[in-house]
Coordinates of C-alpha atoms and ligand atoms in Angstrom, one line a residue:
M12 CA -7.0 -4.7 -34.4
S13 CA -4.3 -2.2 -35.2
Q14 CA -1.4 -1.8 -32.8
P15 CA -2.1 1.7 -31.6
T16 CA -5.7 0.8 -30.7
A17 CA -4.6 -2.2 -28.6
A18 CA -2.0 0.0 -26.9
N19 CA -4.6 2.6 -26.1
K20 CA -7.0 0.0 -24.7
I21 CA -4.3 -1.3 -22.4
R22 CA -3.4 2.2 -21.3
S23 CA -7.0 3.1 -20.4
E24 CA -7.6 -0.3 -18.7
V25 CA -4.5 0.2 -16.5
K26 CA -5.5 3.7 -15.6
R27 CA -8.8 2.5 -14.1
R28 CA -7.3 -0.3 -12.0
R29 CA -7.0 0.0 -8.2
T30 CA -5.4 -2.9 -6.4
F31 CA -5.3 -2.8 -2.6
A32 CA -5.3 -4.8 0.6
I33 CA -6.9 -4.2 4.0
I34 CA -4.6 -4.5 6.9
S35 CA -5.6 -4.6 10.6
H36 CA -5.1 -6.3 13.9
P37 CA -7.5 -9.2 14.3
D38 CA -11.0 -8.0 15.3
A39 CA -10.6 -4.4 14.3
G40 CA -13.2 -4.9 11.6
K41 CA -11.4 -6.0 8.4
T42 CA -14.0 -8.6 7.4
T43 CA -16.8 -6.2 8.1
L44 CA -15.3 -3.4 6.1
T45 CA -14.5 -5.8 3.2
E46 CA -18.1 -6.9 3.1
K47 CA -19.4 -3.3 3.1
L48 CA -17.0 -2.2 0.4
L49 CA -18.3 -5.1 -1.7
L50 CA -21.8 -4.0 -1.0
F51 CA -21.2 -0.5 -2.0
A52 CA -19.5 -1.6 -5.2
G53 CA -22.5 -3.7 -6.0
A54 CA -20.4 -6.9 -6.0
I55 CA -22.9 -8.5 -3.7
Q56 CA -26.5 -7.4 -3.3
I57 CA -27.1 -8.3 0.3
A58 CA -24.2 -8.3 2.6
G59 CA -25.1 -10.5 5.5
S60 CA -23.7 -10.0 9.0
V61 CA -20.1 -10.7 9.6
K62 CA -21.0 -14.0 11.1
A63 CA -23.1 -15.0 8.1
R64 CA -20.2 -14.0 5.8
K65 CA -17.7 -15.9 7.8
A66 CA -20.1 -18.9 7.9
S67 CA -20.7 -18.8 4.1
R68 CA -17.0 -18.5 3.5
H69 CA -16.6 -21.7 5.3
A70 CA -19.1 -23.3 3.1
S71 CA -17.8 -22.0 -0.2
S72 CA -14.1 -21.7 0.0
D73 CA -12.8 -22.8 3.3
W74 CA -10.3 -25.5 2.4
M75 CA -8.8 -25.9 5.8
E76 CA -10.7 -27.1 8.8
I77 CA -8.2 -25.5 11.1
E78 CA -9.4 -22.2 9.9
K79 CA -12.9 -23.1 11.1
Q80 CA -11.7 -24.3 14.4
R81 CA -9.8 -21.2 15.1
G82 CA -12.1 -18.7 13.4
I83 CA -9.1 -17.0 11.8
S84 CA -8.6 -16.2 8.2
V85 CA -5.7 -18.3 7.2
A86 CA -6.3 -18.2 3.5
S87 CA -5.9 -15.0 1.5
S88 CA -8.4 -14.4 -1.3
V89 CA -9.0 -11.9 -4.0
M90 CA -12.2 -10.0 -4.9
Q91 CA -12.8 -7.9 -7.9
M92 CA -15.5 -5.3 -8.3
E93 CA -16.3 -2.2 -10.3
Y94 CA -17.1 1.2 -8.9
Q95 CA -17.4 4.5 -10.7
D96 CA -15.7 3.1 -13.8
C97 CA -12.8 1.8 -11.8
V98 CA -11.9 -1.9 -11.5
I99 CA -11.1 -2.6 -7.9
N100 CA -9.0 -5.6 -6.8
L101 CA -9.2 -6.3 -3.1
L102 CA -6.6 -8.7 -1.9
D103 CA -7.5 -10.2 1.5
T104 CA -4.7 -10.9 4.0
P105 CA -4.6 -13.4 6.9
G106 CA -5.2 -11.5 10.1
H107 CA -3.3 -13.8 12.4
Q108 CA 0.3 -12.7 13.0
D109 CA 1.6 -16.3 12.6
F110 CA 0.9 -15.9 8.9
S111 CA 2.5 -12.5 8.6
E112 CA 5.0 -13.8 6.0
D113 CA 2.1 -14.6 3.8
T114 CA 0.6 -11.2 4.3
Y115 CA 4.0 -9.5 3.5
R116 CA 3.9 -11.3 0.2
V117 CA 0.4 -10.2 -0.5
L118 CA 1.4 -6.7 0.2
T119 CA 4.0 -6.9 -2.6
A120 CA 1.1 -7.3 -5.0
V121 CA -0.9 -4.2 -4.1
D122 CA -0.6 -0.5 -4.9
A123 CA -2.3 0.8 -1.8
A124 CA -3.6 -0.3 1.6
I125 CA -6.5 0.5 3.8
M126 CA -5.6 0.3 7.5
V127 CA -8.5 -0.5 9.8
I128 CA -8.1 0.6 13.4
D129 CA -10.3 -0.3 16.3
G130 CA -11.2 3.1 17.8
A131 CA -11.2 1.7 21.3
N132 CA -7.8 -0.1 21.1
G133 CA -6.0 2.3 18.8
I134 CA -2.9 1.0 17.0
E135 CA -2.2 -2.6 17.9
P136 CA 0.9 -4.8 17.6
Q137 CA 0.0 -6.6 14.4
T138 CA -0.9 -3.4 12.7
I139 CA 2.5 -2.0 13.5
R140 CA 4.3 -5.0 11.8
L141 CA 2.2 -4.7 8.7
L142 CA 2.7 -1.0 8.6
E143 CA 6.5 -1.5 8.6
V144 CA 6.1 -3.6 5.5
C145 CA 4.0 -0.9 3.8
R146 CA 6.4 1.8 4.8
A147 CA 9.4 -0.1 3.5
R148 CA 7.7 -0.2 0.1
H149 CA 6.2 3.3 0.3
T150 CA 2.7 1.9 -0.1
P151 CA 0.1 4.7 0.2
I152 CA -2.2 4.0 3.1
I153 CA -5.8 5.1 3.8
T154 CA -6.7 4.9 7.5
F155 CA -10.2 4.0 8.7
I156 CA -10.9 4.3 12.4
N157 CA -13.7 2.0 13.2
K158 CA -16.4 1.3 15.9
F159 CA -17.4 4.9 16.7
D160 CA -20.8 3.5 17.6
R161 CA -19.1 2.4 20.8
E162 CA -17.2 4.3 23.5
V163 CA -13.8 4.7 21.9
Q164 CA -10.8 6.9 22.4
E165 CA -10.9 10.6 21.8
P166 CA -10.5 11.3 18.1
L167 CA -7.7 13.8 18.6
D168 CA -5.7 11.2 20.6
L169 CA -6.3 8.6 17.9
L170 CA -5.1 11.1 15.3
S171 CA -1.8 11.7 17.1
E172 CA -1.4 8.0 17.8
V173 CA -1.7 7.2 14.1
E174 CA 0.7 9.9 13.2
S175 CA 3.3 8.9 15.6
H176 CA 3.1 5.2 14.7
L177 CA 3.0 5.7 11.0
G178 CA 5.6 8.4 10.9
M179 CA 3.4 10.2 8.4
D180 CA 1.0 13.1 8.6
G181 CA -2.6 12.3 9.1
V182 CA -5.1 14.3 7.1
P183 CA -8.6 13.8 8.4
F184 CA -11.1 13.7 5.5
T185 CA -14.0 13.1 7.9
W186 CA -14.3 13.9 11.6
P187 CA -16.6 12.1 14.1
V188 CA -19.4 13.9 15.8
G189 CA -19.8 12.2 19.2
M190 CA -19.3 8.5 19.9
G191 CA -21.1 5.5 21.4
K192 CA -24.7 6.4 22.5
H193 CA -24.1 9.9 21.3
F194 CA -22.6 9.1 17.9
A195 CA -24.3 11.7 15.6
G196 CA -22.4 11.2 12.4
V197 CA -19.3 12.2 10.6
F198 CA -18.4 15.6 9.2
D199 CA -17.0 15.5 5.7
L200 CA -14.2 18.1 5.7
Q201 CA -13.8 18.0 2.0
K202 CA -17.4 18.7 1.2
D203 CA -18.2 20.7 4.3
R204 CA -21.2 18.7 5.3
M205 CA -22.3 16.3 7.9
R206 CA -23.6 12.8 7.2
V207 CA -26.1 12.0 10.0
F208 CA -25.6 8.6 11.6
K209 CA -28.2 6.0 11.3
A210 CA -27.7 2.5 12.6
G211 CA -28.3 0.0 9.9
Q212 CA -26.7 -3.1 8.7
D213 CA -27.1 -3.9 5.1
K214 CA -28.4 -0.8 3.4
R215 CA -26.6 0.6 0.4
G216 CA -27.0 4.2 1.4
G217 CA -30.4 4.9 0.0
D218 CA -31.7 7.0 2.9
V219 CA -28.6 9.1 3.7
E220 CA -29.1 12.4 5.4
F221 CA -26.7 15.2 4.9
M222 CA -26.6 18.6 6.6
Q223 CA -24.5 21.3 4.9
G224 CA -22.0 23.6 6.5
L225 CA -19.9 23.7 9.7
D226 CA -21.6 27.0 10.6
N227 CA -25.1 25.6 10.0
P228 CA -27.2 26.6 13.1
Q229 CA -29.6 23.6 12.5
I230 CA -26.8 21.2 13.1
A231 CA -25.7 23.1 16.2
E232 CA -29.2 23.0 17.5
R233 CA -30.0 19.4 16.7
F234 CA -26.8 17.9 18.1
G235 CA -26.1 20.5 20.9
S236 CA -22.9 20.0 22.9
T237 CA -21.8 16.9 21.0
F238 CA -21.5 19.0 17.8
A239 CA -20.0 21.9 19.6
K240 CA -17.2 19.7 20.8
A241 CA -16.6 18.2 17.4
R242 CA -16.7 21.7 15.8
E243 CA -14.0 22.9 18.2
E244 CA -11.8 19.9 17.2
I245 CA -12.5 20.4 13.5
E246 CA -11.4 24.1 13.8
L247 CA -8.3 23.0 15.6
I248 CA -7.3 20.4 13.0
Q249 CA -8.1 22.7 10.1
E250 CA -5.5 25.0 11.5
A251 CA -2.9 22.4 12.5
A252 CA -3.3 19.5 10.0
P253 CA -1.6 19.8 6.6
A254 CA -3.7 20.1 3.5
F255 CA -4.1 16.9 1.5
D256 CA -1.4 16.5 -1.1
Q257 CA -1.7 13.6 -3.5
A258 CA 2.0 13.4 -4.2
A259 CA 2.7 13.1 -0.4
F260 CA 0.0 10.4 -0.1
L261 CA 1.4 8.5 -3.0
A262 CA 4.9 8.7 -1.5
G263 CA 3.5 7.3 1.8
E264 CA 4.1 10.5 3.6
Q265 CA 0.5 11.4 4.3
T266 CA -2.5 9.3 5.1
P267 CA -6.1 10.4 4.6
I268 CA -8.1 9.5 7.8
F269 CA -11.7 8.4 8.0
F270 CA -13.9 7.7 11.0
G271 CA -17.0 5.5 11.0
S272 CA -18.7 2.3 12.0
A273 CA -18.2 -0.5 9.5
V274 CA -20.9 -2.7 11.0
N275 CA -23.4 0.1 10.6
N276 CA -22.2 0.7 7.0
F277 CA -21.3 4.2 8.1
G278 CA -18.4 6.2 6.8
V279 CA -17.4 3.4 4.4
Q280 CA -18.5 5.0 1.1
E281 CA -16.2 7.9 1.7
V282 CA -13.3 5.4 1.9
L283 CA -14.3 3.8 -1.4
E284 CA -14.6 7.2 -3.1
T285 CA -11.2 8.2 -1.9
L286 CA -9.7 5.0 -3.1
V287 CA -11.1 5.5 -6.6
Q288 CA -10.2 9.2 -6.7
W289 CA -6.7 9.2 -5.1
A290 CA -5.2 5.8 -4.9
P291 CA -2.7 5.0 -7.6
A292 CA -3.2 3.0 -10.7
P293 CA -0.7 0.1 -11.1
S294 CA 2.9 1.5 -11.3
P295 CA 6.0 0.2 -13.1
R296 CA 7.6 -2.9 -11.6
Q297 CA 11.4 -3.3 -11.2
A298 CA 12.9 -6.4 -12.8
L299 CA 16.6 -7.2 -12.6
E300 CA 16.8 -6.7 -16.3
R301 CA 14.8 -3.5 -16.7
L302 CA 11.8 -1.5 -15.5
V303 CA 8.5 -3.0 -16.7
E304 CA 5.8 -0.4 -17.5
P305 CA 2.2 -1.6 -16.8
D306 CA 0.9 -0.5 -20.2
E307 CA 3.4 -2.3 -22.3
N308 CA 1.9 -4.5 -24.9
K309 CA 3.4 -7.8 -23.7
F310 CA 2.0 -9.7 -20.8
T311 CA 4.2 -10.2 -17.6
G312 CA 3.1 -11.4 -14.2
V313 CA 4.4 -12.7 -10.9
V314 CA 3.2 -15.5 -8.7
F315 CA 2.9 -14.0 -5.2
K316 CA 0.9 -16.7 -3.6
V317 CA 0.4 -20.4 -4.1
Q318 CA -2.5 -22.1 -2.3
A319 CA -3.1 -25.8 -2.3
N320 CA -6.5 -27.5 -2.4
M321 CA -8.5 -24.3 -2.1
D322 CA -11.6 -26.2 -3.2
P323 CA -11.6 -29.7 -1.8
A324 CA -13.7 -30.8 -4.8
H325 CA -10.8 -29.9 -7.1
R326 CA -7.8 -30.8 -5.0
D327 CA -5.7 -28.5 -7.1
R328 CA -3.1 -25.8 -6.4
V329 CA -3.8 -22.3 -7.5
A330 CA -1.1 -19.9 -8.3
F331 CA -2.1 -16.3 -7.7
V332 CA -0.5 -14.1 -10.4
R333 CA -0.5 -10.4 -10.2
V334 CA -0.4 -9.0 -13.8
S335 CA 2.5 -6.6 -14.1
S336 CA 2.0 -5.5 -17.7
G337 CA 0.2 -6.1 -20.9
R338 CA -3.0 -7.9 -21.5
F339 CA -3.8 -11.4 -20.4
E340 CA -6.0 -13.4 -22.6
R341 CA -7.3 -16.9 -21.8
G342 CA -5.6 -19.6 -23.8
M343 CA -2.3 -17.5 -24.1
R344 CA 0.9 -19.4 -24.1
L345 CA 3.1 -18.2 -21.3
K346 CA 6.7 -18.9 -20.5
I347 CA 7.7 -19.8 -16.9
V348 CA 11.0 -18.0 -16.7
R349 CA 12.5 -20.2 -13.9
T350 CA 12.1 -23.4 -16.0
G351 CA 11.8 -22.0 -19.5
K352 CA 8.8 -24.2 -19.9
E353 CA 5.6 -23.2 -21.6
L354 CA 2.3 -23.0 -19.9
R355 CA -1.0 -23.0 -21.7
S356 CA -3.4 -20.8 -19.8
S357 CA -6.8 -22.1 -20.8
N358 CA -8.1 -22.9 -17.4
V359 CA -7.7 -19.6 -15.5
V360 CA -9.9 -18.2 -12.8
S361 CA -10.6 -14.7 -11.7
F362 CA -12.0 -13.9 -8.3
L363 CA -15.3 -12.2 -8.2
S364 CA -16.9 -11.9 -4.8
Q365 CA -15.5 -15.3 -3.7
R366 CA -16.8 -17.1 -6.8
R367 CA -14.5 -18.6 -9.3
D368 CA -15.4 -17.3 -12.7
I369 CA -13.7 -18.0 -15.9
L370 CA -11.7 -15.0 -16.8
D371 CA -11.3 -13.7 -20.3
E372 CA -8.8 -10.9 -20.0
A373 CA -6.9 -9.1 -17.4
Y374 CA -4.6 -6.1 -17.2
A375 CA -1.9 -4.8 -14.8
G376 CA -3.2 -4.7 -11.3
D377 CA -5.5 -7.7 -11.8
V378 CA -5.0 -11.0 -10.2
I379 CA -5.5 -14.2 -12.0
G380 CA -5.6 -17.7 -10.6
I381 CA -3.9 -20.5 -12.5
P382 CA -4.7 -24.0 -11.3
N383 CA -1.8 -26.3 -11.7
H384 CA -0.1 -29.4 -10.3
G385 CA 3.0 -27.9 -9.0
V386 CA 4.7 -26.3 -12.1
L387 CA 4.2 -22.8 -10.7
H388 CA 6.2 -21.8 -7.6
L389 CA 6.0 -18.7 -5.4
G390 CA 7.9 -15.9 -7.1
D391 CA 7.7 -17.4 -10.6
V392 CA 7.6 -14.9 -13.4
L393 CA 5.4 -15.5 -16.4
T394 CA 6.0 -13.7 -19.7
E395 CA 5.3 -14.0 -23.4
G396 CA 8.9 -15.2 -23.9
E397 CA 11.1 -12.6 -22.4
T398 CA 13.5 -13.5 -19.6
L399 CA 12.7 -11.3 -16.6
H400 CA 13.2 -11.5 -12.9
F401 CA 11.1 -9.3 -10.8
T402 CA 12.6 -8.2 -7.5
G403 CA 10.9 -7.8 -4.1
L404 CA 9.1 -11.0 -3.1
P405 CA 10.6 -11.7 0.3
F406 CA 11.3 -14.8 2.4
F407 CA 12.2 -14.0 5.9
A408 CA 14.6 -16.0 8.0
P409 CA 12.6 -18.3 10.3
E410 CA 12.6 -17.8 14.0
L411 CA 11.2 -21.1 15.0
F412 CA 12.4 -24.6 14.0
R413 CA 11.2 -28.2 14.3
E414 CA 12.7 -31.4 13.3
V415 CA 10.2 -33.4 11.3
E416 CA 9.9 -37.2 11.0
V417 CA 7.2 -39.6 10.0
K418 CA 5.6 -42.1 12.4
D419 CA 5.4 -44.8 9.7
P420 CA 8.8 -45.0 7.8
L421 CA 7.0 -46.4 4.8
R422 CA 5.4 -43.0 4.3
S423 CA 8.7 -41.0 4.2
K424 CA 8.2 -40.5 0.5
Q425 CA 4.8 -38.9 1.0
L426 CA 6.3 -36.8 3.8
R427 CA 8.9 -35.4 1.4
T428 CA 6.3 -34.8 -1.3
G429 CA 4.0 -33.0 1.1
L430 CA 6.7 -30.9 2.5
T431 CA 8.1 -30.0 -0.9
Q432 CA 4.7 -28.8 -2.0
L433 CA 4.0 -27.0 1.2
G434 CA 7.4 -25.4 1.0
E435 CA 6.8 -24.2 -2.6
E436 CA 3.6 -22.7 -1.4
G437 CA 5.4 -20.7 1.2
A438 CA 3.3 -22.3 4.0
I439 CA 6.5 -23.3 5.8
Q440 CA 10.2 -23.3 5.0
V441 CA 11.8 -26.6 4.6
F442 CA 15.5 -27.1 5.1
R443 CA 17.6 -30.1 4.2
P444 CA 20.6 -30.3 6.6
E445 CA 23.9 -31.0 5.1
I446 CA 24.4 -33.7 7.8
G447 CA 21.7 -36.0 9.1
S448 CA 18.4 -37.2 7.6
A449 CA 15.6 -35.4 9.5
L450 CA 14.3 -32.4 7.6
L451 CA 14.0 -29.2 9.4
L452 CA 10.9 -26.9 9.3
G453 CA 11.3 -23.2 9.8
A454 CA 8.5 -20.8 10.6
V455 CA 7.9 -17.3 11.6
G456 CA 4.8 -18.2 13.7
Q457 CA 4.0 -21.3 15.8
L458 CA 0.6 -21.8 14.2
Q459 CA 2.4 -22.5 10.9
F460 CA 3.6 -25.8 12.3
E461 CA 0.2 -26.8 13.4
V462 CA -1.3 -26.0 10.0
V463 CA 1.5 -28.0 8.3
A464 CA 1.0 -31.0 10.6
H465 CA -2.7 -30.8 10.0
R466 CA -2.3 -30.5 6.2
L467 CA 0.2 -33.4 6.1
K468 CA -2.4 -35.5 7.7
T469 CA -5.5 -34.5 5.8
E470 CA -3.9 -33.9 2.4
Y471 CA -1.1 -36.4 2.3
N472 CA -2.2 -38.9 4.8
V473 CA 1.1 -38.5 6.7
D474 CA 1.4 -38.6 10.5
A475 CA 4.3 -36.3 11.1
I476 CA 6.2 -36.0 14.4
L477 CA 7.5 -32.5 15.1
R478 CA 10.3 -32.4 17.6
P479 CA 12.0 -29.3 19.1
S480 CA 15.1 -28.4 17.3
R481 CA 18.3 -26.9 18.9
Y482 CA 18.2 -24.1 16.4
N483 CA 16.6 -20.7 16.9
M484 CA 18.0 -18.6 14.1
A485 CA 18.9 -19.0 10.4
R486 CA 20.8 -16.7 8.1
W487 CA 21.3 -17.2 4.4
F488 CA 24.9 -16.5 3.5
T489 CA 26.9 -15.5 0.4
S490 CA 30.5 -14.4 -0.3
D491 CA 32.4 -12.8 -3.1
D492 CA 35.3 -15.0 -2.2
P493 CA 34.7 -18.6 -3.3
V494 CA 37.6 -20.0 -1.4
A495 CA 36.4 -18.4 1.9
L496 CA 32.9 -19.7 1.1
K497 CA 34.1 -23.2 0.6
K498 CA 36.2 -23.1 3.8
F499 CA 33.3 -21.7 5.8
M500 CA 30.9 -24.4 4.5
Q501 CA 33.4 -27.2 5.2
S502 CA 34.2 -26.2 8.7
N503 CA 30.5 -25.5 9.6
S504 CA 28.9 -28.4 7.8
Q505 CA 26.9 -29.5 10.9
H506 CA 25.2 -26.0 10.9
I507 CA 24.4 -25.8 7.3
A508 CA 21.1 -26.6 5.6
Y509 CA 19.6 -26.0 2.2
D510 CA 16.2 -24.4 1.6
V511 CA 13.6 -25.1 -1.1
V512 CA 15.7 -23.4 -3.9
N513 CA 18.9 -25.0 -2.5
A514 CA 20.2 -21.7 -1.1
P515 CA 22.5 -22.6 1.8
A516 CA 21.6 -21.2 5.3
F517 CA 23.6 -21.1 8.5
L518 CA 21.7 -22.4 11.5
V519 CA 22.5 -21.4 15.1
S520 CA 20.9 -21.5 18.5
S521 CA 21.7 -17.9 19.6
P522 CA 22.6 -14.5 18.4
A523 CA 25.9 -14.8 20.2
Q524 CA 26.8 -17.9 18.1
L525 CA 26.0 -15.9 15.0
R526 CA 28.2 -13.0 16.1
V527 CA 31.1 -15.4 16.7
A528 CA 30.7 -16.8 13.2
Q529 CA 30.7 -13.3 11.8
D530 CA 33.8 -12.3 13.6
L531 CA 35.6 -15.4 12.5
N532 CA 34.5 -15.2 8.9
P533 CA 34.6 -11.6 7.7
A534 CA 34.4 -12.6 4.1
I535 CA 31.0 -14.1 4.6
E536 CA 27.8 -12.0 4.4
F537 CA 24.8 -13.2 6.4
H538 CA 21.3 -12.3 5.4
M539 CA 17.9 -12.3 7.2
M540 CA 15.9 -12.0 4.0
R541 CA 16.1 -13.8 0.7
E542 CA 14.4 -13.0 -2.5
H543 CA 12.4 -15.6 -4.4
S544 CA 14.8 -15.9 -7.3
G545 CA 17.3 -17.5 -5.1
Q546 CA 19.3 -14.4 -5.0
V547 CA 20.2 -13.4 -1.5
F548 CA 19.5 -9.9 -0.5
S549 CA 21.7 -7.9 1.8
Q550 CA 19.9 -6.8 5.0
T551 CA 20.7 -6.0 8.5
Q552 CA 21.3 -9.1 10.5
Ligands
LIG21 P1 -11.5 -8.8 11.6 O1 -11.9 -9.3 10.2 O2 -10.6 -7.6 11.6 O3 -11.0 -9.8 12.5 O4 -12.8 -8.2 12.3 P2 -14.4 -8.5 12.0 O5 -14.8 -7.7 10.8 O6 -14.6 -9.9 12.0 O7 -15.0 -7.7 13.3 C1 -14.7 -8.1 14.6 C2 -15.8 -7.8 15.5 O8 -16.0 -6.4 15.5 C3 -17.2 -8.4 15.0 O9 -17.8 -8.8 16.2 C4 -17.8 -7.3 14.4 O10 -19.2 -7.4 14.4 C5 -17.4 -6.1 15.2 N1 -17.4 -4.8 14.5 C6 -17.0 -4.6 13.3 N2 -17.2 -3.3 12.9 C7 -17.8 -2.7 14.0 C8 -18.4 -1.4 14.3 O11 -18.3 -0.5 13.5 N3 -18.9 -1.3 15.5 C9 -19.0 -2.3 16.4 N4 -19.6 -2.0 17.6 N5 -18.5 -3.5 16.2 C10 -18.0 -3.7 15.0 P3 -17.9 -10.3 16.7 O12 -17.7 -10.2 18.2 O13 -16.9 -11.2 16.0 O14 -19.2 -10.8 16.3 P4 -20.6 -10.2 16.8 O15 -20.6 -10.3 18.3 O16 -20.7 -8.8 16.4 O17 -21.6 -11.1 16.2

């Protein structure tokens, strides 16, 4: 194949990619919406009820019993589907806030996000944290306000709540006509027509009824005062709300807003169409060395997630790689930039509707899964030979600590192996204190400790004892002054521990203690976030 044709192919494949995640507070309807999006895109023929989906997920890919016990989605997964000539990659995120660090990293691998809000509860705490991450990265957000088949908040109130929390303008694309028992449908403001509500679980939209025109007397007659109220609101927002502006959406300054009922498969297709039409194709990615364009000829990609033992039958680790540029082909030889080693990618998986299929090619925006036995770490960059370090994959300073020891001293080696692997996966942060032998575990959420203890037991046959630690805060530190750095480390050795990439961190029990250290050591910079490459990033403390 001649060079220009290959380049054109890459360009056109990149243009039709849409990679996004759904974010929400638990129970807002993320699983339901995911299932309905898959249904519309034809990725699954019959989408069962949420319960059935959750149950089958347990059967097929639930690798951790704790997930079953708690009914929360600990594992992130990836689904690929095609809709209107677009290839859509949907990256699932854990809903539970204790795994927010994992979610943040998934968000570094998407180009857009759909935010699901429970219409009764409005914006909830977990949504706010996730939004902050999206906002920091200027990720475009599409908002779906769910559960209009129930008594929910007034749509105008929800609109202003979304605007004030997001700090961006909301542009309603649809508007609800009634709610709960009187939910009559949604009015499409772009197409000036109403989609009449029909309860229904698994239909793919065959028997959809539309009524054209806001001034249509038949609508007014059929839905009476419910429609009259909605119409008043629509006229109000048509005057007050800004017009949709794609550039503002892409810059994260405007969010298109949709209303509906995911469980009834209602208002979902509009979201999918907007995603295909307006959400961005993969954009260039910044590396320390240069800007990498998605349609370059050479393959590059980043490991944004490592998951162990996804399939108990395989007992493997899968590195999730987001393709940043070029074309991935099965069997390609890839360089792991961190180690300089070569990886032969013959056994690679794609994610299609939860099934692991052998993948033949992938382009920027796609996610490929590479089974391996520990050679790939979180944040690793894969290339065809070039040395590149992508920026932006964050580790956050833990807020909770435990000392970890093993009940049976003969199993300390297994404990270390297990913790090293879980640390590389990002399931927990492991610190090796400068003084003393007990390893320290650091987490952002309490549940992370439980998961780690459970996994040490089931996957490594280690009974770990987790004891409270005197530390509550950690800050990575750097200095331009090597002498000051050495002095600081010597005089604080009892507070220093090294993380998985041997970056030193300063551990304290209170903010006051940190402030004292800062005052005494002006040449030292303390950081609450570290990037994967081992480089420490300057942040507020
Ligand atoms: P999540 O992934 O964000 O945690 O939410 P999920 O989709 O699991 O939905 C949480 C609950 O909300 C589910 O009920 C689901 O059926 C319900 N739900 C989702 N969308 C809608 C909607 O449009 N309208 C209404 N009324 N409910 C909706 P559940 O209590 O977990 O199960 P079940 O009692 O429905 O079986």
